[in-house]
Amino acid sequence: MANKIFIDADVVLDFFTDRSPFANPASEIFELSERGAIQLYLSAASINNIYYIVRKFLGHKNTLQVIEALTEMTEIVGTTEKEILQALKNDFKDFEDSIQYSCAITILGLEAILTRNVKDYARSEIAVLTPEHYLNTIGGDEA
């Protein structure tokens, strides 16, 4: 059974916009997913931000294709009133990250949240790692 991994929007943006030096680890994460070693989850709340930023690089039409590909590469986790109310209670400094966390905790058996903003998840009860750190922790097991 594939490990369940929640990815923050920054990891997706690194992958689709080829942001150096973060693109390679992000690409490795998506490659692990493609091989079935991990299952990626993403908050529906991230889609708007991803579209907005990727559109600046690729234009509207190509970005819509990116979003469609993303829906095939990940499980999209809903953002409902329940997650928003939970985000208000999380006591996170960054509200957007609090929403991400509230979505992540709805996933049974989630192994980790991957983000470049680990410090923003200081109150997380789930492991929070950078993509690089996650890749180092799994070593050669799944790569």
Coordinates of N, CA, C and O in Angstrom, one line a residue:
M1 N 0.8 -1.2 0.0 CA 0.0 0.0 0.0 C 0.9 1.2 0.0 O 1.8 1.3 0.7
A2 N 0.6 2.2 -0.8 CA 1.4 3.4 -1.0 C 1.2 4.3 0.3 O 0.1 4.4 0.9
N3 N 2.3 4.9 0.6 CA 2.3 5.9 1.7 C 1.5 7.1 1.3 O 1.6 7.6 0.2
K4 N 0.7 7.6 2.2 CA -0.1 8.8 1.9 C 0.6 10.1 2.3 O 1.1 10.2 3.5
I5 N 0.8 11.0 1.4 CA 1.5 12.2 1.6 C 0.7 13.4 1.1 O 0.2 13.4 0.0
F6 N 0.6 14.4 2.0 CA -0.1 15.6 1.6 C 0.9 16.6 1.2 O 2.0 16.8 1.8
I7 N 0.7 17.3 0.0 CA 1.7 18.2 -0.5 C 1.1 19.6 -0.4 O -0.1 19.9 -0.8
D8 N 1.9 20.5 0.0 CA 1.5 21.9 0.1 C 1.7 22.5 -1.3 O 2.4 22.0 -2.2
A9 N 1.0 23.6 -1.6 CA 1.0 24.2 -2.9 C 2.4 24.6 -3.4 O 2.8 24.5 -4.6
D10 N 3.3 24.9 -2.5 CA 4.7 25.3 -2.9 C 5.4 24.1 -3.6 O 6.2 24.4 -4.5
V11 N 5.2 22.9 -3.2 CA 5.8 21.8 -3.8 C 5.3 21.6 -5.2 O 6.0 21.3 -6.2
V12 N 4.0 21.8 -5.4 CA 3.4 21.7 -6.7 C 3.9 22.8 -7.6 O 4.3 22.5 -8.8
L13 N 4.0 24.0 -7.1 CA 4.6 25.1 -7.9 C 6.0 24.9 -8.3 O 6.4 25.2 -9.4
D14 N 6.8 24.3 -7.4 CA 8.2 24.0 -7.7 C 8.3 23.1 -8.9 O 9.1 23.2 -9.8
F15 N 7.4 22.1 -8.9 CA 7.4 21.1 -9.9 C 6.9 21.6 -11.2 O 7.6 21.5 -12.2
F16 N 5.8 22.3 -11.3 CA 5.3 22.8 -12.5 C 6.0 24.1 -13.1 O 5.9 24.3 -14.3
T17 N 6.6 24.8 -12.2 CA 7.3 26.0 -12.7 C 8.8 25.9 -12.8 O 9.6 26.8 -13.1
D18 N 9.3 24.7 -12.4 CA 10.7 24.3 -12.5 C 11.6 25.3 -11.7 O 12.6 25.8 -12.1
R19 N 11.1 25.6 -10.5 CA 11.8 26.6 -9.6 C 13.1 25.9 -9.1 O 13.0 25.0 -8.3
S20 N 14.2 26.5 -9.4 CA 15.5 26.0 -8.9 C 15.7 26.6 -7.5 O 15.4 27.8 -7.3
P21 N 16.3 25.9 -6.6 CA 16.8 24.5 -6.7 C 15.8 23.5 -6.2 O 16.1 22.4 -5.9
F22 N 14.5 23.9 -6.1 CA 13.5 23.0 -5.5 C 12.8 22.1 -6.5 O 12.1 21.2 -6.1
A23 N 13.0 22.3 -7.8 CA 12.3 21.5 -8.8 C 12.7 20.1 -8.8 O 11.8 19.2 -8.9
N24 N 13.9 19.7 -8.6 CA 14.4 18.3 -8.6 C 13.7 17.5 -7.5 O 13.2 16.4 -7.8
P25 N 13.8 17.9 -6.2 CA 13.1 17.1 -5.2 C 11.6 17.0 -5.4 O 11.0 16.0 -5.2
A26 N 11.0 18.1 -5.9 CA 9.5 18.1 -6.2 C 9.3 17.1 -7.3 O 8.3 16.3 -7.2
S27 N 10.1 17.1 -8.3 CA 9.9 16.1 -9.4 C 10.1 14.7 -8.9 O 9.3 13.8 -9.4
E28 N 11.0 14.5 -8.0 CA 11.2 13.1 -7.5 C 10.0 12.7 -6.7 O 9.6 11.5 -6.7
I29 N 9.3 13.6 -6.0 CA 8.1 13.3 -5.3 C 7.0 12.8 -6.2 O 6.4 11.8 -6.0
F30 N 6.8 13.6 -7.3 CA 5.8 13.3 -8.3 C 6.1 12.0 -9.0 O 5.3 11.2 -9.4
E31 N 7.4 11.7 -9.2 CA 7.9 10.4 -9.8 C 7.5 9.2 -8.9 O 7.1 8.2 -9.4
L32 N 7.8 9.4 -7.6 CA 7.4 8.3 -6.7 C 5.9 8.1 -6.7 O 5.4 6.9 -6.7
S33 N 5.1 9.1 -6.9 CA 3.7 9.0 -7.0 C 3.3 8.2 -8.3 O 2.5 7.3 -8.3
E34 N 3.9 8.6 -9.4 CA 3.6 8.0 -10.7 C 4.0 6.5 -10.6 O 3.2 5.7 -11.2
R35 N 5.0 6.1 -9.9 CA 5.4 4.7 -9.8 C 4.5 4.0 -8.7 O 4.7 2.7 -8.6
G36 N 3.6 4.7 -8.0 CA 2.8 4.0 -7.1 C 3.4 3.8 -5.7 O 2.8 3.2 -4.8
A37 N 4.5 4.4 -5.4 CA 5.2 4.3 -4.1 C 4.5 5.1 -3.1 O 4.5 4.8 -1.9
I38 N 4.0 6.3 -3.5 CA 3.3 7.1 -2.6 C 2.0 7.6 -3.3 O 1.9 7.6 -4.5
Q39 N 1.0 8.0 -2.5 CA -0.2 8.6 -2.9 C -0.2 10.1 -2.5 O -0.1 10.3 -1.3
L40 N -0.3 11.0 -3.4 CA -0.3 12.4 -3.1 C -1.7 13.0 -2.9 O -2.6 12.6 -3.7
Y41 N -1.8 13.8 -1.9 CA -3.1 14.5 -1.6 C -2.8 16.0 -1.6 O -1.7 16.5 -1.3
L42 N -3.8 16.7 -2.1 CA -3.7 18.2 -2.2 C -5.0 18.8 -1.8 O -6.1 18.3 -2.2
S43 N -4.9 19.9 -1.2 CA -6.1 20.7 -0.8 C -6.8 21.4 -2.0 O -6.1 22.0 -2.8
A44 N -8.1 21.3 -2.1 CA -8.8 22.0 -3.1 C -8.5 23.5 -3.0 O -8.5 24.2 -4.0
A45 N -8.3 24.0 -1.8 CA -8.0 25.4 -1.6 C -6.7 25.8 -2.3 O -6.5 27.0 -2.6
S46 N -5.8 24.9 -2.6 CA -4.5 25.2 -3.3 C -4.7 25.5 -4.8 O -3.9 26.1 -5.4
I47 N -5.7 24.9 -5.3 CA -5.9 25.0 -6.8 C -5.9 26.4 -7.3 O -5.2 26.7 -8.3
N48 N -6.6 27.3 -6.7 CA -6.7 28.7 -7.1 C -5.3 29.3 -7.1 O -4.9 30.0 -8.1
N49 N -4.6 29.1 -6.1 CA -3.2 29.7 -6.0 C -2.3 29.1 -7.0 O -1.5 29.9 -7.6
I50 N -2.4 27.8 -7.2 CA -1.5 27.2 -8.2 C -1.9 27.7 -9.6 O -1.0 28.1 -10.3
Y51 N -3.1 27.8 -9.9 CA -3.5 28.4 -11.2 C -3.0 29.8 -11.4 O -2.4 30.1 -12.4
Y52 N -3.2 30.6 -10.4 CA -2.8 32.0 -10.5 C -1.3 32.2 -10.7 O -0.9 33.0 -11.6
I53 N -0.5 31.4 -10.0 CA 1.0 31.5 -10.2 C 1.5 30.9 -11.5 O 2.3 31.4 -12.2
V54 N 1.0 29.7 -11.8 CA 1.5 28.9 -12.9 C 1.1 29.7 -14.2 O 1.8 29.7 -15.2
R55 N -0.1 30.3 -14.2 CA -0.6 31.1 -15.4 C 0.4 32.2 -15.8 O 0.6 32.4 -17.0
K56 N 1.1 32.7 -14.8 CA 2.1 33.8 -15.1 C 3.3 33.2 -16.0 O 3.9 33.9 -16.7
F57 N 3.5 31.9 -15.8 CA 4.6 31.2 -16.5 C 4.2 30.6 -17.8 O 4.9 30.7 -18.8
L58 N 3.0 30.0 -17.8 CA 2.5 29.2 -18.9 C 1.3 29.8 -19.7 O 0.9 29.2 -20.7
G59 N 0.7 30.8 -19.2 CA -0.5 31.3 -19.8 C -1.8 30.5 -19.4 O -1.7 29.4 -18.8
H60 N -2.9 31.0 -19.7 CA -4.2 30.5 -19.3 C -4.4 29.0 -19.8 O -4.7 28.1 -19.0
K61 N -4.4 28.8 -21.1 CA -4.7 27.6 -21.7 C -3.8 26.4 -21.2 O -4.3 25.4 -20.8
N62 N -2.5 26.7 -21.2 CA -1.5 25.7 -20.7 C -1.7 25.4 -19.2 O -1.5 24.3 -18.7
T63 N -2.1 26.4 -18.5 CA -2.3 26.2 -17.0 C -3.5 25.4 -16.7 O -3.5 24.6 -15.8
L64 N -4.5 25.5 -17.5 CA -5.7 24.7 -17.4 C -5.3 23.2 -17.6 O -5.8 22.3 -16.9
Q65 N -4.4 23.0 -18.5 CA -3.9 21.6 -18.8 C -3.1 21.1 -17.6 O -3.2 19.9 -17.2
V66 N -2.3 22.0 -17.0 CA -1.6 21.7 -15.7 C -2.6 21.3 -14.6 O -2.4 20.3 -14.0
I67 N -3.6 22.1 -14.5 CA -4.6 21.8 -13.4 C -5.3 20.4 -13.7 O -5.4 19.6 -12.7
E68 N -5.6 20.1 -14.9 CA -6.2 18.9 -15.2 C -5.2 17.7 -14.9 O -5.6 16.7 -14.3
A69 N -4.0 17.9 -15.3 CA -3.0 16.8 -15.0 C -2.8 16.7 -13.5 O -2.7 15.5 -13.0
L70 N -2.9 17.8 -12.8 CA -2.7 17.7 -11.3 C -3.9 16.9 -10.7 O -3.6 16.1 -9.7
T71 N -5.1 17.0 -11.2 CA -6.2 16.3 -10.7 C -6.0 14.8 -10.9 O -6.6 14.0 -10.2
E72 N -5.3 14.4 -12.0 CA -5.0 13.0 -12.2 C -3.8 12.5 -11.4 O -3.8 11.3 -11.1
M73 N -3.0 13.4 -11.0 CA -1.8 13.0 -10.2 C -2.0 13.0 -8.7 O -1.1 12.4 -8.0
T74 N -3.0 13.6 -8.2 CA -3.3 13.7 -6.8 C -4.7 13.4 -6.5 O -5.6 13.4 -7.3
E75 N -4.9 13.2 -5.2 CA -6.3 13.1 -4.7 C -6.6 14.5 -4.1 O -5.8 15.0 -3.3
I76 N -7.6 15.2 -4.6 CA -7.9 16.5 -4.1 C -8.8 16.4 -2.9 O -9.9 15.7 -2.9
V77 N -8.4 17.0 -1.8 CA -9.1 17.0 -0.5 C -10.0 18.2 -0.4 O -9.5 19.3 -0.6
G78 N -11.3 18.1 -0.1 CA -12.2 19.2 -0.1 C -11.8 20.2 1.1 O -11.2 19.8 2.1
T79 N -12.3 21.4 0.8 CA -12.1 22.4 1.9 C -13.6 22.9 2.1 O -14.1 23.6 1.3
T80 N -14.1 22.5 3.2 CA -15.5 22.9 3.6 C -15.5 23.8 4.8 O -14.4 24.1 5.4
E81 N -16.7 24.1 5.2 CA -16.8 24.9 6.4 C -16.1 24.2 7.6 O -15.5 24.9 8.5
K82 N -16.2 22.9 7.7 CA -15.5 22.2 8.8 C -14.0 22.4 8.8 O -13.5 22.7 9.9
E83 N -13.4 22.4 7.7 CA -11.9 22.6 7.6 C -11.6 24.1 8.0 O -10.6 24.4 8.7
I84 N -12.4 25.0 7.5 CA -12.2 26.4 7.8 C -12.4 26.7 9.3 O -11.5 27.4 9.9
L85 N -13.4 26.1 9.9 CA -13.6 26.3 11.4 C -12.5 25.7 12.1 O -12.0 26.3 13.1
Q86 N -12.0 24.5 11.7 CA -10.8 23.9 12.3 C -9.6 24.8 12.2 O -8.8 25.0 13.1
A87 N -9.4 25.4 11.0 CA -8.3 26.2 10.8 C -8.2 27.4 11.7 O -7.2 27.9 12.1
L88 N -9.4 27.9 12.1 CA -9.5 29.0 13.0 C -9.0 28.6 14.4 O -8.6 29.5 15.2
K89 N -9.1 27.4 14.7 CA -8.7 26.8 16.1 C -7.3 26.3 16.1 O -6.8 26.1 17.2
N90 N -6.6 26.2 15.0 CA -5.3 25.5 15.0 C -4.2 26.3 15.7 O -3.2 25.8 16.0
D91 N -4.4 27.6 15.8 CA -3.4 28.5 16.4 C -2.1 28.5 15.5 O -1.0 28.5 16.0
F92 N -2.3 28.5 14.2 CA -1.1 28.7 13.3 C -1.0 30.2 13.0 O -1.9 30.9 12.9
K93 N 0.3 30.6 12.8 CA 0.5 32.0 12.4 C 0.0 32.3 11.0 O -0.4 33.4 10.7
D94 N 0.1 31.4 10.1 CA -0.3 31.6 8.7 C -1.6 30.9 8.5 O -1.7 29.6 8.6
F95 N -2.7 31.6 8.2 CA -4.0 31.1 8.1 C -4.1 30.1 6.9 O -4.8 29.1 7.0
E96 N -3.5 30.4 5.8 CA -3.5 29.5 4.6 C -2.9 28.1 5.0 O -3.5 27.1 4.6
D97 N -1.8 28.1 5.7 CA -1.2 26.9 6.1 C -2.1 26.2 7.1 O -2.2 24.9 7.2
S98 N -2.8 26.9 7.9 CA -3.8 26.3 8.9 C -4.9 25.6 8.1 O -5.3 24.5 8.5
I99 N -5.3 26.2 7.0 CA -6.3 25.5 6.2 C -5.8 24.2 5.6 O -6.4 23.2 5.6
Q100 N -4.5 24.3 5.1 CA -3.9 23.2 4.5 C -3.8 22.0 5.6 O -4.2 20.9 5.3
Y101 N -3.4 22.4 6.7 CA -3.3 21.4 7.8 C -4.7 20.8 8.2 O -4.8 19.6 8.4
S102 N -5.7 21.7 8.2 CA -7.0 21.2 8.5 C -7.5 20.2 7.5 O -8.2 19.2 7.8
C103 N -7.1 20.4 6.2 CA -7.5 19.4 5.2 C -6.7 18.1 5.4 O -7.2 17.0 5.2
A104 N -5.4 18.3 5.7 CA -4.5 17.1 5.8 C -5.0 16.2 6.9 O -4.9 15.0 6.7
I105 N -5.4 16.7 8.0 CA -5.8 15.9 9.2 C -7.1 15.1 8.9 O -7.4 14.2 9.7
T106 N -7.7 15.3 7.8 CA -8.9 14.5 7.5 C -8.5 13.2 6.8 O -9.4 12.4 6.6
I107 N -7.3 13.1 6.4 CA -6.8 11.9 5.6 C -6.4 10.8 6.6 O -5.4 11.0 7.3
L108 N -7.1 9.7 6.6 CA -6.7 8.6 7.5 C -5.4 8.0 7.1 O -5.2 7.7 5.9
G109 N -4.5 7.8 8.0 CA -3.3 7.1 7.7 C -2.2 8.0 7.0 O -1.3 7.5 6.5
L110 N -2.4 9.3 7.1 CA -1.5 10.2 6.4 C -0.1 10.1 7.1 O 0.0 10.2 8.3
E111 N 0.9 9.9 6.3 CA 2.3 9.8 6.8 C 2.9 11.1 7.1 O 3.6 11.3 8.1
A112 N 2.8 12.1 6.2 CA 3.5 13.4 6.3 C 2.9 14.4 5.4 O 2.2 14.2 4.5
I113 N 3.2 15.7 5.8 CA 2.9 16.8 5.0 C 4.2 17.3 4.4 O 5.2 17.5 5.2
L114 N 4.3 17.5 3.1 CA 5.5 18.0 2.5 C 5.3 19.5 2.1 O 4.3 19.8 1.4
T115 N 6.2 20.3 2.5 CA 6.2 21.7 2.3 C 7.6 22.3 2.4 O 8.5 21.6 3.0
R116 N 7.8 23.4 1.8 CA 9.1 24.1 2.1 C 9.0 25.0 3.3 O 10.0 25.6 3.8
N117 N 7.8 25.2 3.8 CA 7.6 26.1 4.9 C 7.3 25.3 6.2 O 6.3 25.5 6.9
V118 N 8.2 24.5 6.6 CA 8.1 23.6 7.7 C 7.8 24.4 9.0 O 6.9 24.0 9.8
K119 N 8.4 25.5 9.2 CA 8.2 26.3 10.4 C 6.8 26.8 10.6 O 6.3 27.0 11.7
D120 N 6.1 26.9 9.5 CA 4.7 27.4 9.5 C 3.8 26.3 10.1 O 2.6 26.6 10.4
Y121 N 4.3 25.1 10.2 CA 3.5 24.0 10.7 C 4.0 23.5 12.0 O 3.9 22.3 12.4
A122 N 4.5 24.4 12.8 CA 5.2 24.1 14.1 C 4.2 23.3 15.0 O 4.6 22.5 15.8
R123 N 2.9 23.6 14.9 CA 1.9 23.0 15.8 C 1.3 21.7 15.3 O 0.4 21.2 15.9
S124 N 1.9 21.2 14.2 CA 1.3 20.0 13.5 C 1.6 18.8 14.4 O 2.6 18.6 15.0
E125 N 0.6 17.9 14.4 CA 0.7 16.6 15.1 C 1.1 15.5 14.1 O 1.2 14.4 14.4
I126 N 1.2 15.9 12.8 CA 1.6 15.1 11.7 C 3.0 15.5 11.4 O 3.4 16.6 11.4
A127 N 3.9 14.5 10.9 CA 5.2 14.8 10.5 C 5.1 15.9 9.4 O 4.3 15.7 8.4
V128 N 6.0 16.9 9.4 CA 6.0 17.9 8.4 C 7.5 18.0 7.9 O 8.4 18.2 8.7
L129 N 7.7 17.7 6.6 CA 9.0 17.6 6.1 C 9.1 18.4 4.8 O 8.1 18.6 4.1
T130 N 10.3 18.8 4.5 CA 10.6 19.3 3.1 C 10.6 18.1 2.2 O 10.9 17.0 2.6
P131 N 10.4 18.3 0.9 CA 10.6 17.2 0.0 C 11.9 16.5 0.1 O 12.0 15.3 0.0
E132 N 13.0 17.4 0.2 CA 14.4 16.8 0.3 C 14.5 15.9 1.5 O 15.1 14.8 1.5
H133 N 14.0 16.4 2.7 CA 14.1 15.6 3.9 C 13.3 14.3 3.8 O 13.7 13.3 4.2
Y134 N 12.1 14.4 3.2 CA 11.3 13.2 3.0 C 12.1 12.2 2.1 O 12.1 11.0 2.5
L135 N 12.6 12.6 1.0 CA 13.4 11.8 0.1 C 14.6 11.1 0.9 O 14.9 9.9 0.7
N136 N 15.2 11.9 1.8 CA 16.3 11.4 2.5 C 15.9 10.3 3.6 O 16.6 9.3 3.8
T137 N 14.7 10.5 4.1 CA 14.2 9.6 5.1 C 13.8 8.3 4.5 O 13.9 7.2 5.2
I138 N 13.3 8.3 3.3 CA 12.9 7.0 2.7 C 14.1 6.3 2.0 O 14.1 5.1 1.7
G139 N 15.2 7.1 1.8 CA 16.4 6.5 1.3 C 16.2 5.7 0.0 O 15.5 6.2 -0.9
G140 N 16.7 4.6 0.0 CA 16.6 3.7 -1.2 C 15.4 2.8 -1.2 O 15.2 2.0 -2.1
D141 N 14.6 2.9 -0.1 CA 13.5 2.0 0.1 C 12.5 2.0 -1.1 O 12.0 1.0 -1.5
E142 N 12.2 3.2 -1.6 CA 11.1 3.4 -2.6 C 11.6 4.0 -3.8 O 10.9 4.1 -4.8
A143 N 12.8 4.6 -3.8 CA 13.3 5.3 -5.0 C 13.8 4.4 -6.0 O 13.8 3.2 -6.0

